[in-house]
């Protein structure tokens, strides 16, 4: 997608601190972290939001959770726990319209 910030990060056109990458998924540190660990895990395929997930994407969405599990271990937040958040649309507070999973931890997170 032409004007998508996260597609630009995938292509290396915008710098980011990448912590995981394979052929289908990339994970990088959030530019405005809301917790000591705040990583965004995204499919390389441009999907706007949860509403646009197709049956063919189910495998990759499942794999994203496996990557999140690995990252939580590497970041040493697996034992104490963490939060995974996916915002969808305007009411959900989604600012970047490229499906992304927030992985947050490293402190006791506020209820909301
Ligand atoms: P949303 O509100 O859409 O669920 O979350 C978007 C997230 O992307 C925000 O937490 C924001 O800080 C992060 N973000 C926005 N632009 C950039 C960027 O250029 N680089 C990085 N690393 N994160 C970004
Ligand atoms: Zn995109």
Coordinates of C-alpha atoms and ligand atoms in Angstrom, one line a residue:
X1 CA 0.0 0.0 0.0
X2 CA 1.4 3.3 -1.1
X3 CA 1.0 5.6 1.9
X4 CA 1.0 3.0 4.7
X5 CA 3.6 3.7 7.3
X6 CA 4.0 0.1 8.3
X7 CA 4.4 -1.0 4.6
X8 CA 7.2 1.5 4.4
X9 CA 8.8 0.0 7.5
X10 CA 8.5 -3.4 5.9
X11 CA 10.3 -2.1 2.8
X12 CA 12.9 -0.4 4.9
X13 CA 11.9 3.0 3.7
X14 CA 11.3 4.2 7.2
X15 CA 13.8 3.2 9.9
X16 CA 12.6 1.1 12.8
X17 CA 14.0 -1.2 15.5
X18 CA 13.2 -4.6 14.1
X19 CA 13.2 -7.4 16.7
X20 CA 11.9 -10.2 14.5
X21 CA 11.4 -10.9 10.8
X22 CA 10.6 -13.8 8.6
X23 CA 9.0 -14.0 5.1
X24 CA 5.5 -13.3 6.4
X25 CA 5.8 -11.4 9.7
X26 CA 7.8 -8.5 11.1
X27 CA 8.0 -7.1 14.6
X28 CA 9.5 -3.8 15.7
X29 CA 9.5 -1.5 18.7
X30 CA 6.7 1.0 19.0
X31 CA 8.0 4.5 18.5
X32 CA 5.9 5.8 21.5
X33 CA 6.2 2.9 24.0
X34 CA 3.4 2.7 26.6
X35 CA 5.3 0.0 28.6
X36 CA 9.0 -1.0 29.1
X37 CA 8.4 -3.6 26.4
X38 CA 6.1 -2.4 23.6
X39 CA 6.5 -4.2 20.3
X40 CA 4.2 -4.2 17.2
X41 CA 3.8 -7.5 15.4
X42 CA 2.4 -7.3 11.9
X43 CA 1.8 -9.4 8.8
X44 CA 3.9 -8.3 5.9
X45 CA 0.7 -8.6 3.8
X46 CA -1.2 -5.3 4.0
X47 CA -4.5 -6.0 5.8
X48 CA -6.3 -2.9 7.0
X49 CA -7.8 -4.2 10.2
X50 CA -9.5 -7.3 11.7
X51 CA -12.6 -6.6 9.4
X52 CA -10.4 -7.4 6.4
X53 CA -9.0 -10.7 7.5
X54 CA -9.8 -13.3 4.9
X55 CA -10.0 -17.1 5.5
X56 CA -6.6 -17.4 3.6
X57 CA -5.0 -15.2 6.3
X58 CA -6.0 -17.5 9.2
X59 CA -2.7 -19.3 9.2
X60 CA -0.6 -16.1 9.4
X61 CA -2.8 -14.7 12.2
X62 CA -2.2 -18.0 14.1
X63 CA 1.6 -17.7 13.4
X64 CA 1.6 -14.1 14.7
X65 CA 0.6 -15.5 18.1
X66 CA 3.5 -18.0 18.0
X67 CA 5.8 -15.1 17.2
X68 CA 4.3 -13.1 20.1
X69 CA 5.0 -16.1 22.4
X70 CA 8.6 -16.3 21.3
X71 CA 9.1 -12.5 21.7
X72 CA 7.6 -12.5 25.2
X73 CA 10.2 -15.2 26.1
X74 CA 13.1 -13.4 24.5
X75 CA 12.1 -10.1 26.1
X76 CA 11.8 -11.9 29.5
X77 CA 8.2 -10.9 30.1
X78 CA 6.7 -14.4 29.6
X79 CA 6.7 -15.3 33.3
X80 CA 5.3 -12.1 34.8
X81 CA 2.8 -11.8 31.9
X82 CA 1.9 -9.3 29.3
X83 CA -0.9 -7.8 27.2
X84 CA -1.7 -8.2 23.5
X85 CA -4.0 -5.6 22.0
X86 CA -5.4 -5.2 18.6
X87 CA -7.3 -1.9 18.0
X88 CA -9.9 -1.9 15.2
X89 CA -11.3 1.2 13.5
X90 CA -12.2 4.6 14.8
X91 CA -14.0 3.6 18.0
X92 CA -11.3 1.1 18.7
X93 CA -8.6 3.8 18.5
X94 CA -6.8 2.4 15.5
X95 CA -4.4 5.0 14.1
X96 CA -2.4 3.0 11.6
X97 CA -4.6 1.1 9.1
X98 CA -2.3 -1.9 8.8
X99 CA -3.3 -4.7 11.1
X100 CA -0.9 -4.8 14.1
X101 CA -0.7 -6.6 17.4
X102 CA 0.6 -4.6 20.3
X103 CA 2.8 -6.7 22.7
X104 CA 3.2 -4.8 26.0
X105 CA 4.8 -5.8 29.3
X106 CA 7.6 -5.3 31.6
X107 CA 5.5 -3.7 34.3
X108 CA 2.1 -4.1 35.9
X109 CA -0.1 -2.7 33.3
X110 CA -3.1 -0.4 34.2
X111 CA -6.5 -2.0 33.9
X112 CA -7.3 0.6 31.1
Ligands
LIG1 P1 -2.9 2.0 16.9 O1 -3.4 3.2 17.7 O2 -3.2 2.1 15.4 O3 -3.4 0.7 17.5 O4 -1.3 1.9 17.1 C1 -0.4 2.4 16.2 C2 0.9 2.4 17.0 O5 1.9 2.6 16.0 C3 1.1 3.5 18.0 O6 1.3 2.9 19.3 C4 2.2 4.3 17.5 O7 3.1 4.8 18.6 C5 2.9 3.4 16.6 N1 3.6 4.1 15.5 C6 3.1 5.0 14.7 N2 4.0 5.4 13.7 C7 5.1 4.7 14.0 C8 6.4 4.6 13.3 O8 6.7 5.3 12.3 N3 7.3 3.7 13.8 C9 7.0 2.9 14.9 N4 8.0 2.1 15.3 N5 5.8 3.0 15.5 C10 4.9 3.8 15.1
LIG2 ZN1 0.5 -1.5 5.1

